[in-house]
């Protein structure tokens, strides 16, 4: 929800951002045990080439279709991704 408080989202509707797209993480990935992977951070992949520059959807994800018109974009949602880390021994 930090992303939404910062004004970021994965999709926009009537100029309101939402966090519709999510990644679910099991409880075991929330524990930081040495040698095991753990959840570090989630991101919204909202690079400029995925964003509309003009028109009524300016600032929104560049959609593939607008009604019956092919726009050539990727999606009306920004993708999300997660970073996992693994803590190892200092001498490895």
PDB file of N, CA and C in Angstrom, residues 15-81:
ATOM      1  N   UNK A  15      -8.744   8.939 -13.669  1.00  0.00           N
ATOM      2  CA  UNK A  15      -7.663   9.663 -12.986  1.00  0.00           C
ATOM      3  C   UNK A  15      -7.437   9.237 -11.537  1.00  0.00           C
ATOM      4  N   UNK A  16      -7.911   8.065 -11.163  1.00  0.00           N
ATOM      5  CA  UNK A  16      -7.635   7.498  -9.846  1.00  0.00           C
ATOM      6  C   UNK A  16      -6.814   6.228 -10.027  1.00  0.00           C
ATOM      7  N   UNK A  17      -5.669   6.170  -9.342  1.00  0.00           N
ATOM      8  CA  UNK A  17      -4.799   5.004  -9.439  1.00  0.00           C
ATOM      9  C   UNK A  17      -5.257   3.925  -8.479  1.00  0.00           C
ATOM     10  N   UNK A  18      -5.098   2.677  -8.913  1.00  0.00           N
ATOM     11  CA  UNK A  18      -5.427   1.525  -8.086  1.00  0.00           C
ATOM     12  C   UNK A  18      -4.293   0.517  -8.105  1.00  0.00           C
ATOM     13  N   UNK A  19      -4.256  -0.315  -7.090  1.00  0.00           N
ATOM     14  CA  UNK A  19      -3.276  -1.410  -7.022  1.00  0.00           C
ATOM     15  C   UNK A  19      -4.014  -2.721  -7.234  1.00  0.00           C
ATOM     16  N   UNK A  20      -4.486  -2.911  -8.445  1.00  0.00           N
ATOM     17  CA  UNK A  20      -5.246  -4.109  -8.782  1.00  0.00           C
ATOM     18  C   UNK A  20      -4.335  -5.325  -8.879  1.00  0.00           C
ATOM     19  N   UNK A  21      -3.158  -5.147  -9.456  1.00  0.00           N
ATOM     20  CA  UNK A  21      -2.234  -6.248  -9.715  1.00  0.00           C
ATOM     21  C   UNK A  21      -1.384  -6.499  -8.477  1.00  0.00           C
ATOM     22  N   UNK A  22      -1.309  -7.756  -8.078  1.00  0.00           N
ATOM     23  CA  UNK A  22      -0.625  -8.112  -6.846  1.00  0.00           C
ATOM     24  C   UNK A  22       0.211  -9.366  -7.052  1.00  0.00           C
ATOM     25  N   UNK A  23       1.159  -9.557  -6.161  1.00  0.00           N
ATOM     26  CA  UNK A  23       1.923 -10.799  -6.088  1.00  0.00           C
ATOM     27  C   UNK A  23       1.746 -11.328  -4.675  1.00  0.00           C
ATOM     28  N   UNK A  24       1.275 -12.550  -4.564  1.00  0.00           N
ATOM     29  CA  UNK A  24       1.093 -13.162  -3.251  1.00  0.00           C
ATOM     30  C   UNK A  24       2.369 -13.891  -2.863  1.00  0.00           C
ATOM     31  N   UNK A  25       2.766 -13.745  -1.616  1.00  0.00           N
ATOM     32  CA  UNK A  25       3.995 -14.349  -1.114  1.00  0.00           C
ATOM     33  C   UNK A  25       3.634 -15.226   0.073  1.00  0.00           C
ATOM     34  N   UNK A  26       4.159 -16.450   0.089  1.00  0.00           N
ATOM     35  CA  UNK A  26       3.870 -17.344   1.207  1.00  0.00           C
ATOM     36  C   UNK A  26       4.599 -16.886   2.465  1.00  0.00           C
ATOM     37  N   UNK A  27       4.079 -17.291   3.599  1.00  0.00           N
ATOM     38  CA  UNK A  27       4.619 -16.877   4.894  1.00  0.00           C
ATOM     39  C   UNK A  27       6.092 -17.246   5.040  1.00  0.00           C
ATOM     40  N   UNK A  28       6.489 -18.377   4.480  1.00  0.00           N
ATOM     41  CA  UNK A  28       7.882 -18.817   4.622  1.00  0.00           C
ATOM     42  C   UNK A  28       8.862 -17.848   3.964  1.00  0.00           C
ATOM     43  N   UNK A  29       8.424 -17.083   2.974  1.00  0.00           N
ATOM     44  CA  UNK A  29       9.306 -16.116   2.318  1.00  0.00           C
ATOM     45  C   UNK A  29       9.403 -14.792   3.074  1.00  0.00           C
ATOM     46  N   UNK A  30       8.656 -14.657   4.151  1.00  0.00           N
ATOM     47  CA  UNK A  30       8.727 -13.445   4.958  1.00  0.00           C
ATOM     48  C   UNK A  30       9.769 -13.559   6.064  1.00  0.00           C
ATOM     49  N   UNK A  31      10.255 -14.782   6.311  1.00  0.00           N
ATOM     50  CA  UNK A  31      11.277 -15.015   7.340  1.00  0.00           C
ATOM     51  C   UNK A  31      12.665 -14.886   6.737  1.00  0.00           C
ATOM     52  N   UNK A  32      13.542 -14.195   7.417  1.00  0.00           N
ATOM     53  CA  UNK A  32      14.916 -14.014   6.932  1.00  0.00           C
ATOM     54  C   UNK A  32      15.833 -15.024   7.607  1.00  0.00           C
ATOM     55  N   UNK A  33      15.858 -16.224   7.066  1.00  0.00           N
ATOM     56  CA  UNK A  33      16.743 -17.260   7.597  1.00  0.00           C
ATOM     57  C   UNK A  33      17.984 -17.333   6.722  1.00  0.00           C
ATOM     58  N   UNK A  34      19.121 -17.427   7.354  1.00  0.00           N
ATOM     59  CA  UNK A  34      20.395 -17.485   6.633  1.00  0.00           C
ATOM     60  C   UNK A  34      20.378 -18.642   5.627  1.00  0.00           C
ATOM     61  N   UNK A  35      20.768 -18.341   4.397  1.00  0.00           N
ATOM     62  CA  UNK A  35      20.847 -19.350   3.347  1.00  0.00           C
ATOM     63  C   UNK A  35      19.562 -19.562   2.575  1.00  0.00           C
ATOM     64  N   UNK A  36      18.458 -18.968   3.004  1.00  0.00           N
ATOM     65  CA  UNK A  36      17.185 -19.140   2.307  1.00  0.00           C
ATOM     66  C   UNK A  36      16.757 -17.814   1.670  1.00  0.00           C
ATOM     67  N   UNK A  37      15.992 -17.919   0.608  1.00  0.00           N
ATOM     68  CA  UNK A  37      15.460 -16.723  -0.041  1.00  0.00           C
ATOM     69  C   UNK A  37      14.354 -16.112   0.811  1.00  0.00           C
ATOM     70  N   UNK A  38      14.257 -14.789   0.756  1.00  0.00           N
ATOM     71  CA  UNK A  38      13.195 -14.097   1.476  1.00  0.00           C
ATOM     72  C   UNK A  38      12.726 -12.904   0.648  1.00  0.00           C
ATOM     73  N   UNK A  39      11.488 -12.514   0.900  1.00  0.00           N
ATOM     74  CA  UNK A  39      10.891 -11.364   0.229  1.00  0.00           C
ATOM     75  C   UNK A  39      11.646 -10.106   0.637  1.00  0.00           C
ATOM     76  N   UNK A  40      12.027  -9.296  -0.364  1.00  0.00           N
ATOM     77  CA  UNK A  40      12.716  -8.040  -0.084  1.00  0.00           C
ATOM     78  C   UNK A  40      11.829  -6.836  -0.389  1.00  0.00           C
ATOM     79  N   UNK A  41      11.317  -6.782  -1.628  1.00  0.00           N
ATOM     80  CA  UNK A  41      10.553  -5.597  -2.025  1.00  0.00           C
ATOM     81  C   UNK A  41       9.739  -5.884  -3.271  1.00  0.00           C
ATOM     82  N   UNK A  42       8.621  -5.174  -3.408  1.00  0.00           N
ATOM     83  CA  UNK A  42       7.805  -5.251  -4.615  1.00  0.00           C
ATOM     84  C   UNK A  42       7.951  -3.943  -5.382  1.00  0.00           C
ATOM     85  N   UNK A  43       7.780  -4.024  -6.680  1.00  0.00           N
ATOM     86  CA  UNK A  43       7.903  -2.841  -7.536  1.00  0.00           C
ATOM     87  C   UNK A  43       6.787  -2.822  -8.573  1.00  0.00           C
ATOM     88  N   UNK A  44       6.465  -1.632  -9.023  1.00  0.00           N
ATOM     89  CA  UNK A  44       5.611  -1.441 -10.194  1.00  0.00           C
ATOM     90  C   UNK A  44       6.541  -1.053 -11.327  1.00  0.00           C
ATOM     91  N   UNK A  45       6.488  -1.797 -12.426  1.00  0.00           N
ATOM     92  CA  UNK A  45       7.354  -1.520 -13.570  1.00  0.00           C
ATOM     93  C   UNK A  45       6.633  -0.522 -14.468  1.00  0.00           C
ATOM     94  N   UNK A  46       6.884   0.764 -14.228  1.00  0.00           N
ATOM     95  CA  UNK A  46       6.174   1.823 -14.960  1.00  0.00           C
ATOM     96  C   UNK A  46       7.154   2.708 -15.731  1.00  0.00           C
ATOM     97  N   UNK A  47       7.941   2.073 -16.569  1.00  0.00           N
ATOM     98  CA  UNK A  47       8.924   2.805 -17.377  1.00  0.00           C
ATOM     99  C   UNK A  47       8.223   3.668 -18.430  1.00  0.00           C
ATOM    100  N   UNK A  48       8.929   4.671 -18.908  1.00  0.00           N
ATOM    101  CA  UNK A  48       8.331   5.647 -19.821  1.00  0.00           C
ATOM    102  C   UNK A  48       7.825   5.019 -21.120  1.00  0.00           C
ATOM    103  N   UNK A  49       8.492   3.976 -21.618  1.00  0.00           N
ATOM    104  CA  UNK A  49       8.034   3.378 -22.881  1.00  0.00           C
ATOM    105  C   UNK A  49       6.726   2.601 -22.721  1.00  0.00           C
ATOM    106  N   UNK A  50       6.271   2.412 -21.498  1.00  0.00           N
ATOM    107  CA  UNK A  50       4.991   1.750 -21.245  1.00  0.00           C
ATOM    108  C   UNK A  50       3.865   2.752 -20.989  1.00  0.00           C
ATOM    109  N   UNK A  51       4.168   4.036 -21.075  1.00  0.00           N
ATOM    110  CA  UNK A  51       3.239   5.084 -20.655  1.00  0.00           C
ATOM    111  C   UNK A  51       2.764   5.923 -21.838  1.00  0.00           C
ATOM    112  N   UNK A  52       1.473   6.271 -21.827  1.00  0.00           N
ATOM    113  CA  UNK A  52       0.909   7.169 -22.841  1.00  0.00           C
ATOM    114  C   UNK A  52       1.480   8.573 -22.657  1.00  0.00           C
ATOM    115  N   UNK A  53       1.843   9.223 -23.761  1.00  0.00           N
ATOM    116  CA  UNK A  53       2.405  10.578 -23.705  1.00  0.00           C
ATOM    117  C   UNK A  53       1.369  11.665 -23.968  1.00  0.00           C
ATOM    118  N   UNK A  54       0.322  11.337 -24.709  1.00  0.00           N
ATOM    119  CA  UNK A  54      -0.665  12.345 -25.100  1.00  0.00           C
ATOM    120  C   UNK A  54      -2.070  11.769 -24.998  1.00  0.00           C
ATOM    121  N   UNK A  55      -3.043  12.628 -25.222  1.00  0.00           N
ATOM    122  CA  UNK A  55      -4.433  12.189 -25.297  1.00  0.00           C
ATOM    123  C   UNK A  55      -5.096  12.030 -23.945  1.00  0.00           C
ATOM    124  N   UNK A  56      -6.269  11.447 -23.978  1.00  0.00           N
ATOM    125  CA  UNK A  56      -7.062  11.350 -22.743  1.00  0.00           C
ATOM    126  C   UNK A  56      -6.487  10.367 -21.734  1.00  0.00           C
ATOM    127  N   UNK A  57      -5.573   9.492 -22.186  1.00  0.00           N
ATOM    128  CA  UNK A  57      -4.939   8.540 -21.269  1.00  0.00           C
ATOM    129  C   UNK A  57      -3.501   8.933 -20.938  1.00  0.00           C
ATOM    130  N   UNK A  58      -3.174  10.210 -21.105  1.00  0.00           N
ATOM    131  CA  UNK A  58      -1.816  10.683 -20.818  1.00  0.00           C
ATOM    132  C   UNK A  58      -1.422  10.320 -19.377  1.00  0.00           C
ATOM    133  N   UNK A  59      -0.254   9.680 -19.238  1.00  0.00           N
ATOM    134  CA  UNK A  59       0.234   9.251 -17.935  1.00  0.00           C
ATOM    135  C   UNK A  59      -0.218   7.866 -17.530  1.00  0.00           C
ATOM    136  N   UNK A  60      -1.159   7.297 -18.266  1.00  0.00           N
ATOM    137  CA  UNK A  60      -1.669   5.955 -17.979  1.00  0.00           C
ATOM    138  C   UNK A  60      -0.788   4.924 -18.682  1.00  0.00           C
ATOM    139  N   UNK A  61      -0.926   3.649 -18.308  1.00  0.00           N
ATOM    140  CA  UNK A  61      -0.244   2.605 -19.075  1.00  0.00           C
ATOM    141  C   UNK A  61      -0.711   2.634 -20.535  1.00  0.00           C
ATOM    142  N   UNK A  62       0.215   2.391 -21.468  1.00  0.00           N
ATOM    143  CA  UNK A  62      -0.108   2.420 -22.895  1.00  0.00           C
ATOM    144  C   UNK A  62      -0.881   1.152 -23.262  1.00  0.00           C
ATOM    145  N   UNK A  63      -2.154   1.321 -23.470  1.00  0.00           N
ATOM    146  CA  UNK A  63      -3.020   0.169 -23.718  1.00  0.00           C
ATOM    147  C   UNK A  63      -2.867  -0.372 -25.135  1.00  0.00           C
ATOM    148  N   UNK A  64      -3.202  -1.639 -25.290  1.00  0.00           N
ATOM    149  CA  UNK A  64      -3.138  -2.293 -26.595  1.00  0.00           C
ATOM    150  C   UNK A  64      -4.313  -1.860 -27.470  1.00  0.00           C
ATOM    151  N   UNK A  65      -5.484  -1.819 -26.891  1.00  0.00           N
ATOM    152  CA  UNK A  65      -6.696  -1.458 -27.615  1.00  0.00           C
ATOM    153  C   UNK A  65      -7.405  -0.307 -26.909  1.00  0.00           C
ATOM    154  N   UNK A  66      -8.039   0.536 -27.696  1.00  0.00           N
ATOM    155  CA  UNK A  66      -8.969   1.541 -27.178  1.00  0.00           C
ATOM    156  C   UNK A  66     -10.254   1.358 -27.960  1.00  0.00           C
ATOM    157  N   UNK A  67     -11.201   0.656 -27.359  1.00  0.00           N
ATOM    158  CA  UNK A  67     -12.409   0.265 -28.081  1.00  0.00           C
ATOM    159  C   UNK A  67     -12.040  -0.700 -29.198  1.00  0.00           C
ATOM    160  N   UNK A  68     -12.394  -0.349 -30.434  1.00  0.00           N
ATOM    161  CA  UNK A  68     -12.061  -1.181 -31.592  1.00  0.00           C
ATOM    162  C   UNK A  68     -10.767  -0.758 -32.272  1.00  0.00           C
ATOM    163  N   UNK A  69     -10.101   0.246 -31.744  1.00  0.00           N
ATOM    164  CA  UNK A  69      -8.878   0.766 -32.363  1.00  0.00           C
ATOM    165  C   UNK A  69      -7.649   0.142 -31.712  1.00  0.00           C
ATOM    166  N   UNK A  70      -6.806  -0.457 -32.557  1.00  0.00           N
ATOM    167  CA  UNK A  70      -5.549  -1.032 -32.072  1.00  0.00           C
ATOM    168  C   UNK A  70      -4.552   0.084 -31.823  1.00  0.00           C
ATOM    169  N   UNK A  71      -4.019   0.169 -30.598  1.00  0.00           N
ATOM    170  CA  UNK A  71      -3.088   1.231 -30.217  1.00  0.00           C
ATOM    171  C   UNK A  71      -1.637   0.769 -30.255  1.00  0.00           C
ATOM    172  N   UNK A  72      -1.405  -0.521 -30.135  1.00  0.00           N
ATOM    173  CA  UNK A  72      -0.042  -1.044 -30.188  1.00  0.00           C
ATOM    174  C   UNK A  72       0.704  -1.014 -28.872  1.00  0.00           C
ATOM    175  N   UNK A  73       0.028  -0.666 -27.785  1.00  0.00           N
ATOM    176  CA  UNK A  73       0.682  -0.651 -26.478  1.00  0.00           C
ATOM    177  C   UNK A  73       0.783  -2.052 -25.894  1.00  0.00           C
ATOM    178  N   UNK A  74       1.135  -2.113 -24.640  1.00  0.00           N
ATOM    179  CA  UNK A  74       1.372  -3.398 -23.989  1.00  0.00           C
ATOM    180  C   UNK A  74       0.170  -3.862 -23.184  1.00  0.00           C
ATOM    181  N   UNK A  75      -0.407  -2.983 -22.394  1.00  0.00           N
ATOM    182  CA  UNK A  75      -1.512  -3.353 -21.511  1.00  0.00           C
ATOM    183  C   UNK A  75      -2.089  -2.084 -20.903  1.00  0.00           C
ATOM    184  N   UNK A  76      -3.275  -2.189 -20.333  1.00  0.00           N
ATOM    185  CA  UNK A  76      -3.805  -1.051 -19.590  1.00  0.00           C
ATOM    186  C   UNK A  76      -3.429  -1.136 -18.111  1.00  0.00           C
ATOM    187  N   UNK A  77      -2.538  -2.064 -17.784  1.00  0.00           N
ATOM    188  CA  UNK A  77      -1.985  -2.204 -16.434  1.00  0.00           C
ATOM    189  C   UNK A  77      -0.464  -2.162 -16.530  1.00  0.00           C
ATOM    190  N   UNK A  78       0.183  -1.570 -15.532  1.00  0.00           N
ATOM    191  CA  UNK A  78       1.633  -1.695 -15.424  1.00  0.00           C
ATOM    192  C   UNK A  78       1.955  -3.046 -14.787  1.00  0.00           C
ATOM    193  N   UNK A  79       3.009  -3.715 -15.239  1.00  0.00           N
ATOM    194  CA  UNK A  79       3.398  -4.981 -14.611  1.00  0.00           C
ATOM    195  C   UNK A  79       3.968  -4.757 -13.212  1.00  0.00           C
ATOM    196  N   UNK A  80       3.923  -5.795 -12.421  1.00  0.00           N
ATOM    197  CA  UNK A  80       4.521  -5.770 -11.085  1.00  0.00           C
ATOM    198  C   UNK A  80       5.572  -6.870 -11.006  1.00  0.00           C
ATOM    199  N   UNK A  81       6.571  -6.649 -10.164  1.00  0.00           N
ATOM    200  CA  UNK A  81       7.570  -7.694  -9.941  1.00  0.00           C
ATOM    201  C   UNK A  81       8.092  -7.614  -8.517  1.00  0.00           C
TER     202      UNK A  81
END
